[in-house]
């Protein structure tokens, strides 16, 4: 694992990094009450695109990009980049840009251009530092610090979680971001909810908690209600983070989730999807005999612990990410190690350690890791955020 | 003001508290022995400093709370090597109890024997660890979390960043041991607590004599 660049992004702890799904953009957030946006250029240059500031009075704990819905073809409504920040000051801010005028000009003289170069031109315009990032909404509601925010795959729902033990689902118009109406509140956790993440192709979200459990909630298409699909018991310490397997990686209808914890373990949980004919529905009698790690609470979904990844970390593991590009998993935490795990090609449950980078941020703790892709569309990188305020970009191949 | 939670705690005499043996005075034949001991004793019995610090408190409450905590550990390599349990004890012994006009050492909330320091081999890349077990004065002390937080803030601001600090309640000395332990070692909760001005001002008062 080679360090490509080290960005001095913040004056204090960098808590969170997120990468955009289709644009080469990276967003960061920090104790210094700012959030920043950088462009990921393949020529290994990472210019700052915007600083989002003056919206929060305390640390910004979490940052998340709204997923693109329409794509980047000219002639279609183009998805403009949108970022949400969750802060210890109890509030959530949503930031975006106006549609750049250059897009119209592009439209009028695109005649000779191939689609590819057009898409590239649109990307360049959307990622330009000429765009002014504006505060689109400030969302209030939580009683304690907001610990994480995350958008669903359609950009219509924003989920936020807090030390107040609740998770709120805010509904908005994904294009206009007009208002954020709270459409559901989950308050089943006994303690702080540390992290929330969505499945990338359905309305399913995983909540990681200080109470050592993960709860998975689902809203079926066409229904209004959100149901708790399962409670994943097994971790023996705070669950700091969890992430679903990217759907394009999975060739079965199995849903998988990776989680990391204070107990120094990284675990993979799996479920046969609802309606899958291969899984026999558990009867009430068998459900009762199952150990607590296997619960049967939603339709035909049975979740179970699939595997525990090889142990490497010596201190709390704060962050874990599953690559949509290579299917690998990366974890990091208080020991400053960045660990990459690779799945065995023949056996789903068999994972090996591919790489370990010691001292990713010197002797500082690492709060967040994520996968990203540079603007050449092929170079996969790992991005890490540390207590030293730095954002490091690593070539992982 | 409400009644103290522990109205009648056991108090240690300051002169009984552990201190570093000065190697230069180890030859007991030295006629300066008594003098050195007296001087060391005086420096621990910091009455005059305490008075000044309490005057400072009035100013602190008006704002600029953060500045007083900006003390960073001296980066001098020689001193760095000296970080042992006595050094840690000295850093936290003079923290005031939130309830009594006494220090944590006087109340035996912190004890030298309950501090473990594990040094990494290479300071530039190996992590070091400080493990401190605190003994609340009574088993239902609701201030245990606050005391632990005060110790953590003190150490986080004094120790080089390679140190990982673990603060635990000494086994069997508190009825909510696990709960307090979890809170005190949750990085995110500690960070959020330190952004709470009310809480921070209480902690600053505890650290006024440090």
Coordinates of C-alpha atoms in Angstrom, one line a residue:
Chain A
X1 CA 0.0 0.0 0.0
X2 CA 1.6 3.2 -1.1
X3 CA 0.8 6.7 0.1
X4 CA -0.2 8.8 -2.9
X5 CA -0.9 12.0 -1.1
X6 CA -1.4 13.4 2.3
X7 CA -3.8 16.4 2.5
X8 CA -3.6 18.7 5.5
X9 CA -7.3 19.0 5.5
X10 CA -8.1 20.1 9.0
X11 CA -6.7 21.9 12.0
X12 CA -8.1 19.3 14.4
X13 CA -9.4 15.7 14.3
X14 CA -10.7 14.6 11.0
X15 CA -13.7 12.4 11.9
X16 CA -15.1 11.3 8.6
X17 CA -14.5 11.0 4.8
X18 CA -16.9 10.1 2.1
X19 CA -16.5 9.6 -1.7
X20 CA -19.0 10.4 -4.4
X21 CA -20.4 7.5 -6.3
X22 CA -20.0 8.9 -9.8
X23 CA -17.9 12.1 -9.5
X24 CA -14.3 12.2 -8.4
X25 CA -15.1 14.1 -5.2
X26 CA -14.1 13.5 -1.7
X27 CA -15.8 15.1 1.4
X28 CA -14.3 15.4 4.9
X29 CA -15.5 16.6 8.3
X30 CA -13.7 17.7 11.4
X31 CA -13.7 18.9 15.0
X32 CA -12.7 22.3 13.5
X33 CA -16.4 22.6 12.6
X34 CA -15.7 22.6 8.9
X35 CA -16.4 20.1 6.1
X36 CA -14.2 20.2 3.0
X37 CA -14.6 18.9 -0.6
X38 CA -11.6 17.8 -2.7
X39 CA -11.3 16.6 -6.2
X40 CA -9.5 13.2 -6.8
X41 CA -7.4 13.7 -9.9
X42 CA -5.5 10.7 -11.4
X43 CA -2.4 12.9 -11.9
X44 CA -2.2 12.6 -8.1
X45 CA -3.2 16.1 -7.4
X46 CA -6.0 16.8 -5.0
X47 CA -7.2 20.4 -5.2
X48 CA -9.7 21.7 -2.7
X49 CA -13.1 22.4 -4.3
X50 CA -15.0 23.9 -1.4
X51 CA -15.1 24.6 2.3
X52 CA -18.4 24.2 4.0
X53 CA -18.3 26.3 7.2
X54 CA -20.3 28.5 9.6
X55 CA -23.2 26.1 9.8
X56 CA -22.2 24.2 12.9
X57 CA -21.2 25.2 16.4
X58 CA -19.5 21.9 17.3
X59 CA -17.6 19.1 15.7
X60 CA -18.9 17.7 12.4
X61 CA -18.9 14.0 13.1
X62 CA -20.2 12.7 9.8
X63 CA -20.3 13.5 6.2
X64 CA -22.2 11.8 3.3
X65 CA -22.8 12.4 -0.4
X66 CA -26.2 11.9 -1.8
X67 CA -26.1 9.1 -4.4
X68 CA -26.6 10.1 -8.0
X69 CA -29.9 9.0 -9.5
X70 CA -30.0 10.1 -13.1
X71 CA -26.5 9.8 -14.3
X72 CA -24.4 12.4 -16.2
X73 CA -25.7 12.3 -19.8
X74 CA -26.4 15.8 -21.2
X75 CA -30.0 16.3 -22.2
X76 CA -31.1 14.6 -19.1
X77 CA -31.5 16.4 -15.8
X78 CA -28.0 16.1 -14.4
X79 CA -27.5 15.1 -10.7
X80 CA -25.8 17.9 -8.9
X81 CA -23.5 16.9 -6.0
X82 CA -25.1 17.1 -2.5
X83 CA -23.5 16.7 0.9
X84 CA -25.0 16.2 4.3
X85 CA -23.1 16.9 7.6
X86 CA -24.1 15.6 11.0
X87 CA -22.8 17.5 14.0
X88 CA -22.4 17.3 17.8
X89 CA -24.4 20.5 17.9
X90 CA -27.5 18.3 17.3
X91 CA -28.1 19.6 13.8
X92 CA -27.7 18.3 10.2
X93 CA -26.8 20.5 7.4
X94 CA -27.3 19.8 3.7
X95 CA -25.2 21.5 1.0
X96 CA -25.4 21.8 -2.7
X97 CA -24.6 23.8 -5.8
X98 CA -26.8 25.6 -8.4
X99 CA -26.8 24.1 -11.8
X100 CA -23.7 25.6 -13.4
X101 CA -24.4 27.8 -16.5
X102 CA -21.6 26.0 -18.4
X103 CA -23.8 22.9 -18.6
X104 CA -26.2 24.8 -20.9
X105 CA -23.3 25.9 -23.1
X106 CA -22.1 22.4 -23.3
X107 CA -25.6 21.3 -24.4
X108 CA -25.6 23.7 -27.3
X109 CA -22.2 22.8 -28.8
X110 CA -22.1 19.1 -28.1
X111 CA -22.9 18.1 -31.7
X112 CA -19.6 16.6 -32.6
X113 CA -18.7 15.2 -29.2
X114 CA -18.9 11.6 -28.3
X115 CA -20.9 10.6 -25.2
X116 CA -17.8 9.8 -23.3
X117 CA -16.1 13.1 -23.7
X118 CA -19.4 14.8 -22.9
X119 CA -19.7 12.9 -19.6
X120 CA -16.1 13.9 -18.8
X121 CA -17.0 17.6 -19.6
X122 CA -20.0 17.4 -17.3
X123 CA -17.9 15.9 -14.5
X124 CA -15.3 18.6 -14.9
X125 CA -18.0 21.3 -14.6
X126 CA -19.7 19.7 -11.6
X127 CA -16.4 19.2 -9.8
X128 CA -15.1 22.7 -10.5
X129 CA -14.1 25.0 -7.6
X130 CA -16.0 27.7 -9.5
X131 CA -19.2 26.3 -8.2
X132 CA -20.5 27.9 -5.1
X133 CA -21.5 25.5 -2.4
X134 CA -24.6 26.7 -0.4
X135 CA -26.4 25.7 2.7
X136 CA -29.6 24.2 1.3
X137 CA -31.2 23.0 4.6
X138 CA -30.5 22.9 8.3
X139 CA -32.3 20.0 10.0
X140 CA -33.1 20.1 13.7
X141 CA -34.7 17.4 15.8
X142 CA -32.2 15.3 17.7
X143 CA -31.9 15.8 21.5
X144 CA -28.2 14.8 21.6
X145 CA -25.1 14.8 19.3
X146 CA -25.7 13.5 15.8
X147 CA -23.2 10.6 15.2
X148 CA -23.9 9.7 11.6
X149 CA -25.9 10.6 8.5
X150 CA -26.5 8.5 5.4
X151 CA -28.6 8.8 2.2
X152 CA -30.6 5.9 0.7
X153 CA -29.9 4.7 -2.9
X154 CA -32.6 7.0 -4.4
X155 CA -31.4 10.1 -2.5
X156 CA -35.0 10.5 -1.2
X157 CA -34.3 9.5 2.4
X158 CA -31.6 10.8 4.7
X159 CA -31.1 8.8 7.9
X160 CA -29.5 10.3 11.0
X161 CA -28.6 8.7 14.3
X162 CA -27.7 10.2 17.7
X163 CA -26.6 9.7 21.3
X164 CA -30.3 10.2 22.1
X165 CA -30.7 6.5 21.0
X166 CA -32.9 7.3 18.1
X167 CA -32.7 7.1 14.3
X168 CA -34.7 9.6 12.2
X169 CA -35.6 9.1 8.6
X170 CA -36.0 12.4 6.7
X171 CA -37.8 12.4 3.4
X172 CA -37.0 15.0 0.7
X173 CA -37.3 15.6 -3.0
X174 CA -34.0 14.3 -4.2
X175 CA -33.7 17.0 -6.9
X176 CA -34.9 20.2 -5.2
X177 CA -34.1 19.2 -1.6
X178 CA -37.1 21.3 -0.7
X179 CA -37.9 20.1 2.7
X180 CA -36.8 17.4 5.0
X181 CA -39.8 15.8 6.6
X182 CA -39.4 13.3 9.3
X183 CA -41.3 10.2 8.2
X184 CA -40.0 7.6 10.8
X185 CA -38.2 7.4 14.1
X186 CA -36.6 4.2 15.4
X187 CA -36.1 4.2 19.1
X188 CA -35.5 0.5 19.8
X189 CA -31.8 0.7 20.8
X190 CA -30.9 0.8 24.4
X191 CA -28.0 3.2 23.9
X192 CA -26.4 5.6 21.5
X193 CA -26.7 4.7 17.9
X194 CA -23.2 5.2 16.5
X195 CA -23.6 4.7 12.8
X196 CA -26.1 4.2 10.1
X197 CA -25.6 2.9 6.6
X198 CA -28.0 1.9 3.7
X199 CA -28.1 -1.0 1.3
X200 CA -27.3 0.4 -2.1
X201 CA -30.3 -1.0 -4.0
X202 CA -33.2 -1.3 -1.5
X203 CA -34.6 0.6 1.5
X204 CA -32.7 -1.4 4.1
X205 CA -30.5 0.2 6.7
X206 CA -28.1 -1.1 9.4
X207 CA -27.8 0.7 12.7
X208 CA -24.7 0.1 14.8
X209 CA -24.9 0.9 18.5
X210 CA -23.1 1.4 21.8
X211 CA -25.4 -1.3 23.1
X212 CA -23.2 -3.8 21.2
X213 CA -25.9 -4.7 18.7
X214 CA -26.8 -4.0 15.1
X215 CA -30.4 -3.6 14.0
X216 CA -31.4 -3.9 10.4
X217 CA -34.6 -2.1 9.3
X218 CA -36.5 -2.6 6.1
X219 CA -39.2 -0.8 4.2
X220 CA -40.7 -2.9 1.5
X221 CA -41.6 -1.3 -1.8
X222 CA -45.1 0.0 -1.8
X223 CA -45.4 -0.1 2.0
X224 CA -45.2 2.8 4.4
X225 CA -43.9 1.0 7.4
X226 CA -40.3 0.3 8.4
X227 CA -39.8 -3.0 10.2
X228 CA -36.9 -4.2 12.3
X229 CA -35.7 -7.2 10.2
X230 CA -33.2 -8.5 12.7
X231 CA -31.0 -7.8 15.7
X232 CA -27.5 -9.0 15.2
X233 CA -26.0 -10.0 18.6
X234 CA -22.4 -11.2 18.9
X235 CA -20.1 -8.2 19.3
X236 CA -19.0 -7.8 22.8
X237 CA -18.3 -4.0 22.6
X238 CA -19.6 -0.9 20.9
X239 CA -20.3 -1.5 17.2
X240 CA -18.7 1.6 15.6
X241 CA -19.6 1.0 12.0
X242 CA -21.2 -1.4 9.5
X243 CA -21.6 -1.5 5.7
X244 CA -23.6 -3.6 3.3
X245 CA -21.9 -5.5 0.5
X246 CA -22.2 -3.4 -2.6
X247 CA -24.9 -5.0 -4.8
X248 CA -22.9 -5.2 -8.0
X249 CA -20.5 -7.4 -6.1
X250 CA -23.0 -9.9 -5.2
X251 CA -24.2 -12.4 -7.8
X252 CA -26.7 -14.1 -5.5
X253 CA -29.6 -12.7 -3.6
X254 CA -27.7 -13.0 -0.4
X255 CA -27.3 -9.7 1.5
X256 CA -24.2 -9.3 3.5
X257 CA -23.1 -6.8 6.1
X258 CA -19.7 -6.1 7.5
X259 CA -19.3 -4.6 11.0
X260 CA -16.4 -3.5 13.3
X261 CA -16.3 -3.0 17.0
X262 CA -14.5 -2.1 20.2
X263 CA -14.2 -5.8 20.7
X264 CA -11.4 -5.7 18.1
X265 CA -13.3 -8.0 15.7
X266 CA -14.6 -7.4 12.1
X267 CA -17.6 -9.6 11.4
X268 CA -19.6 -10.5 8.3
X269 CA -23.3 -11.2 8.7
X270 CA -25.4 -12.6 5.9
X271 CA -29.1 -13.1 5.1
X272 CA -30.9 -14.9 2.4
X273 CA -33.0 -12.3 0.7
X274 CA -36.8 -12.3 1.3
X275 CA -38.6 -14.6 -1.0
X276 CA -35.5 -16.7 -1.8
X277 CA -36.7 -20.2 -2.4
X278 CA -33.6 -21.8 -1.2
X279 CA -34.1 -20.9 2.4
X280 CA -36.8 -22.8 4.3
X281 CA -38.8 -20.5 6.5
X282 CA -38.0 -21.1 10.1
X283 CA -40.9 -22.2 12.2
X284 CA -41.6 -20.6 15.5
X285 CA -40.3 -23.7 17.3
X286 CA -36.9 -23.7 15.5
X287 CA -36.6 -19.9 15.9
X288 CA -36.8 -20.3 19.7
X289 CA -34.0 -22.8 19.8
X290 CA -31.7 -20.7 17.7
X291 CA -28.9 -18.9 19.5
X292 CA -29.4 -15.2 19.9
X293 CA -27.2 -14.4 17.0
X294 CA -29.8 -15.8 14.7
X295 CA -33.1 -14.1 14.9
X296 CA -36.1 -14.5 12.8
X297 CA -38.3 -11.4 12.9
X298 CA -39.0 -10.4 9.4
X299 CA -40.7 -12.5 6.7
X300 CA -38.4 -15.1 5.5
X301 CA -35.2 -13.3 6.2
X302 CA -32.8 -15.1 8.4
X303 CA -29.6 -13.3 9.4
X304 CA -26.6 -15.1 10.8
X305 CA -23.0 -14.6 11.5
X306 CA -21.2 -15.7 8.4
X307 CA -17.6 -15.3 9.4
X308 CA -15.2 -13.3 11.6
X309 CA -12.3 -11.8 9.6
X310 CA -8.7 -12.6 10.7
X311 CA -7.8 -10.5 13.8
X312 CA -5.2 -7.8 13.3
X313 CA -6.2 -4.7 15.3
X314 CA -5.0 -4.0 18.8
X315 CA -7.3 -1.2 19.7
X316 CA -10.9 -0.2 18.8
X317 CA -11.8 -0.6 15.2
X318 CA -13.7 2.6 14.2
X319 CA -14.4 2.1 10.5
X320 CA -14.9 -0.5 7.9
X321 CA -15.7 -0.2 4.2
X322 CA -16.6 -2.7 1.5
X323 CA -15.3 -1.8 -2.0
X324 CA -17.8 -1.7 -4.8
X325 CA -14.9 -1.9 -7.2
X326 CA -12.8 -4.8 -6.0
X327 CA -15.0 -6.4 -3.4
X328 CA -12.2 -6.1 -0.8
X329 CA -12.8 -4.9 2.8
X330 CA -10.7 -2.3 4.6
X331 CA -10.8 -1.6 8.4
X332 CA -9.0 0.9 10.6
X333 CA -9.1 2.4 14.0
X334 CA -7.3 3.5 17.2
X335 CA -4.1 1.5 16.5
X336 CA -3.5 3.5 13.3
X337 CA -3.4 0.3 11.2
X338 CA -5.1 0.1 7.8
X339 CA -6.0 -3.5 7.1
X340 CA -7.2 -4.9 3.7
X341 CA -9.0 -8.2 3.5
X342 CA -9.6 -10.3 0.4
X343 CA -12.3 -12.9 -0.1
X344 CA -11.2 -16.4 -1.2
X345 CA -12.4 -17.0 -4.8
X346 CA -13.7 -20.4 -4.0
X347 CA -15.2 -19.9 -0.6
X348 CA -17.4 -17.0 0.5
X349 CA -16.6 -17.4 4.1
X350 CA -12.9 -17.5 3.7
X351 CA -11.1 -14.2 3.9
X352 CA -7.4 -13.5 4.1
X353 CA -5.4 -10.5 5.0
X354 CA -4.1 -8.9 1.8
X355 CA -2.2 -5.9 3.2
X356 CA -1.5 -4.3 6.5
X357 CA -0.3 -0.7 6.6
X358 CA 1.1 0.2 10.1
X359 CA 1.0 3.8 11.3
X360 CA -1.3 5.1 8.5
X361 CA -1.3 8.4 10.3
X362 CA 1.9 8.1 12.3
X363 CA 1.1 7.4 15.9
X364 CA -2.4 9.0 15.6
X365 CA -5.7 7.2 15.6
X366 CA -7.6 6.7 12.3
X367 CA -11.3 7.6 12.5
X368 CA -12.6 6.7 9.1
X369 CA -11.6 4.8 6.0
X370 CA -13.3 4.5 2.6
X371 CA -12.8 3.3 -0.9
X372 CA -12.7 5.7 -3.8
X373 CA -11.8 5.9 -7.4
X374 CA -9.7 8.6 -9.2
X375 CA -11.0 10.6 -12.1
X376 CA -9.4 8.2 -14.6
X377 CA -12.2 5.9 -13.5
X378 CA -9.9 2.9 -12.9
X379 CA -7.5 3.7 -10.1
X380 CA -8.9 2.4 -6.8
X381 CA -7.7 4.1 -3.7
X382 CA -8.2 3.9 0.0
X383 CA -8.8 7.2 1.8
X384 CA -8.2 7.5 5.5
X385 CA -9.0 10.3 8.1
X386 CA -6.9 10.7 11.2
X387 CA -6.8 12.5 14.6
X388 CA -3.9 14.5 13.0
X389 CA -6.4 16.3 10.8
X390 CA -4.8 14.7 7.7
X391 CA -6.6 12.9 4.9
X392 CA -4.3 10.2 3.4
X393 CA -4.8 8.7 0.0
X394 CA -3.4 5.2 -0.6
X395 CA -2.8 3.2 -3.7
X396 CA -4.2 -0.1 -2.8
X397 CA -3.5 -2.3 -5.8
Chain B
X1 CA -26.0 23.2 47.7
X2 CA -26.9 19.5 47.9
X3 CA -25.4 17.2 50.5
X4 CA -22.1 15.7 49.6
X5 CA -22.4 12.2 48.2
X6 CA -19.6 11.0 50.6
X7 CA -19.7 13.4 53.5
X8 CA -16.8 11.8 55.4
X9 CA -14.1 10.4 53.2
X10 CA -10.8 8.9 54.3
X11 CA -8.0 11.4 53.7
X12 CA -4.3 10.7 53.3
X13 CA -1.7 13.1 54.5
X14 CA 0.2 14.7 51.7
X15 CA 3.5 13.6 53.0
X16 CA 2.5 10.0 52.7
X17 CA 1.9 10.3 49.0
X18 CA 4.4 8.5 46.8
X19 CA 7.0 10.6 45.1
X20 CA 10.0 10.0 43.0
X21 CA 13.2 9.2 44.8
X22 CA 15.8 11.8 43.6
X23 CA 18.8 9.6 42.6
X24 CA 21.3 12.3 43.7
X25 CA 20.1 12.1 47.3
X26 CA 20.1 8.3 47.6
X27 CA 23.3 8.3 49.6
X28 CA 21.7 8.7 53.0
X29 CA 25.0 10.1 54.4
X30 CA 24.3 13.3 52.6
X31 CA 23.6 16.1 55.1
X32 CA 21.2 17.7 52.6
X33 CA 18.8 14.8 52.9
X34 CA 16.5 16.5 55.4
X35 CA 16.5 19.8 53.5
X36 CA 15.7 18.0 50.2
X37 CA 12.9 16.2 51.8
X38 CA 11.5 19.3 53.3
X39 CA 11.6 21.1 49.9
X40 CA 9.9 18.2 48.1
X41 CA 7.3 18.0 50.8
X42 CA 6.6 21.7 50.5
X43 CA 6.2 21.5 46.7
X44 CA 3.6 18.8 47.1
X45 CA 1.8 20.7 49.8
X46 CA 0.9 23.4 47.4
X47 CA -1.1 25.7 49.6
X48 CA 0.1 28.9 48.1
X49 CA -0.4 27.6 44.5
X50 CA -3.9 26.5 45.4
X51 CA -4.8 30.0 46.6
X52 CA -3.7 31.6 43.4
X53 CA -5.5 29.0 41.3
X54 CA -8.7 29.7 43.1
X55 CA -8.4 33.4 42.3
X56 CA -7.8 32.4 38.7
X57 CA -11.1 30.5 38.7
X58 CA -13.1 33.6 39.0
X59 CA -11.5 34.9 35.8
X60 CA -11.9 31.5 34.1
X61 CA -15.6 31.5 34.6
X62 CA -15.9 34.6 32.5
X63 CA -14.6 32.9 29.5
X64 CA -11.3 31.8 27.9
X65 CA -11.7 28.4 29.5
X66 CA -9.6 26.6 26.9
X67 CA -6.4 28.5 27.4
X68 CA -5.5 27.1 30.7
X69 CA -5.5 23.6 29.4
X70 CA -3.2 24.3 26.5
X71 CA -0.2 23.0 28.4
X72 CA 1.5 20.4 26.2
X73 CA 4.0 17.9 27.2
X74 CA 7.5 19.1 26.7
X75 CA 8.8 17.4 23.5
X76 CA 12.3 17.1 25.0
X77 CA 13.3 13.5 24.2
X78 CA 15.1 13.0 27.5
X79 CA 12.1 13.8 29.5
X80 CA 9.9 11.8 27.2
X81 CA 11.7 8.7 28.2
X82 CA 10.9 9.4 31.8
X83 CA 7.2 8.8 31.5
X84 CA 6.6 6.1 34.0
X85 CA 3.8 5.5 36.5
X86 CA 5.2 8.0 38.9
X87 CA 5.2 10.6 36.2
X88 CA 1.6 9.8 35.4
X89 CA 0.7 9.8 39.1
X90 CA 2.3 13.3 39.5
X91 CA 0.2 14.6 36.6
X92 CA -3.1 13.4 38.0
X93 CA -2.5 13.4 41.8
X94 CA -3.2 17.1 42.2
X95 CA -6.5 17.0 40.4
X96 CA -9.2 18.3 42.8
X97 CA -12.0 16.1 43.8
X98 CA -15.2 17.7 42.3
X99 CA -16.9 17.5 45.7
X100 CA -14.2 17.9 48.4
X101 CA -11.5 20.5 48.8
X102 CA -9.0 17.7 48.5
X103 CA -7.0 16.1 45.7
X104 CA -7.6 12.7 44.1
X105 CA -4.3 11.5 45.6
X106 CA -5.4 12.6 49.1
X107 CA -8.6 10.7 48.7
X108 CA -6.7 7.7 47.3
X109 CA -8.9 7.8 44.3
X110 CA -5.7 7.5 42.3
X111 CA -2.9 5.3 43.6
X112 CA 0.6 4.8 42.2
X113 CA 0.2 1.0 42.4
X114 CA -2.9 1.2 40.1
X115 CA -1.1 2.9 37.3
X116 CA 0.6 0.8 34.6
X117 CA 2.7 2.3 31.8
X118 CA 3.6 0.2 28.8
X119 CA 6.2 1.8 26.6
X120 CA 6.5 1.0 22.9
X121 CA 10.0 0.3 21.7
X122 CA 10.2 3.0 19.1
X123 CA 8.6 6.3 20.1
X124 CA 8.1 7.4 16.5
X125 CA 5.9 4.5 15.5
X126 CA 5.1 2.2 18.4
X127 CA 2.1 3.0 20.6
X128 CA 2.5 3.3 24.4
X129 CA -0.3 2.7 26.9
X130 CA -1.3 4.1 30.2
X131 CA -3.7 2.0 32.3
X132 CA -5.2 3.7 35.3
X133 CA -7.6 2.1 37.7
X134 CA -9.4 4.6 39.9
X135 CA -11.0 3.8 43.2
X136 CA -14.2 5.8 43.9
X137 CA -14.5 6.8 47.6
X138 CA -17.9 5.0 47.8
X139 CA -19.4 2.3 45.5
X140 CA -22.3 4.4 44.3
X141 CA -20.3 7.5 43.7
X142 CA -22.2 9.3 40.9
X143 CA -19.1 11.4 40.3
X144 CA -16.9 8.6 39.2
X145 CA -17.5 9.4 35.5
X146 CA -16.6 13.0 36.0
X147 CA -13.4 12.1 37.9
X148 CA -12.4 9.7 35.2
X149 CA -13.1 12.4 32.6
X150 CA -11.0 14.9 34.4
X151 CA -8.1 12.4 34.5
X152 CA -8.5 11.7 30.8
X153 CA -8.6 15.4 29.8
X154 CA -5.5 16.0 31.9
X155 CA -3.5 13.2 30.3
X156 CA -4.7 13.7 26.8
X157 CA -3.5 17.3 26.9
X158 CA -0.2 16.4 28.6
X159 CA 1.0 13.2 27.1
X160 CA 2.4 12.8 23.6
X161 CA -0.1 11.4 21.1
X162 CA 1.4 8.0 20.9
X163 CA -0.1 7.2 24.3
X164 CA -3.4 5.3 24.4
X165 CA -5.1 6.0 27.7
X166 CA -7.3 3.5 29.4
X167 CA -9.2 4.5 32.5
X168 CA -11.0 1.8 34.5
X169 CA -12.8 1.6 37.8
X170 CA -10.9 -0.7 40.1
X171 CA -12.6 -4.0 40.2
X172 CA -15.4 -4.3 42.8
X173 CA -15.3 -0.6 43.9
X174 CA -18.3 0.7 42.0
X175 CA -21.8 -0.7 41.4
X176 CA -21.9 0.5 37.8
X177 CA -18.3 -0.5 37.0
X178 CA -18.9 -1.7 33.4
X179 CA -21.1 1.2 32.5
X180 CA -18.6 3.8 33.8
X181 CA -15.7 2.0 32.1
X182 CA -17.5 2.0 28.8
X183 CA -18.2 5.7 28.9
X184 CA -14.7 6.7 30.0
X185 CA -13.1 4.9 27.1
X186 CA -15.5 5.9 24.3
X187 CA -13.6 8.3 22.2
X188 CA -16.7 9.9 20.6
X189 CA -18.5 10.4 23.9
X190 CA -15.4 11.9 25.5
X191 CA -14.9 14.2 22.5
X192 CA -18.5 15.4 22.7
X193 CA -18.4 15.9 26.4
X194 CA -15.4 18.1 26.1
X195 CA -17.3 20.4 23.8
X196 CA -19.9 20.9 26.5
X197 CA -19.0 24.2 28.1
X198 CA -20.7 23.5 31.4
X199 CA -18.9 20.2 31.8
X200 CA -15.6 21.6 30.7
X201 CA -15.8 24.4 33.2
X202 CA -16.3 21.8 36.0
X203 CA -13.3 19.9 34.7
X204 CA -11.2 23.0 34.6
X205 CA -12.0 23.7 38.2
X206 CA -10.8 20.2 39.0
X207 CA -7.6 20.8 37.1
X208 CA -7.0 24.3 38.6
X209 CA -4.1 23.1 40.7
X210 CA -2.4 21.0 38.1

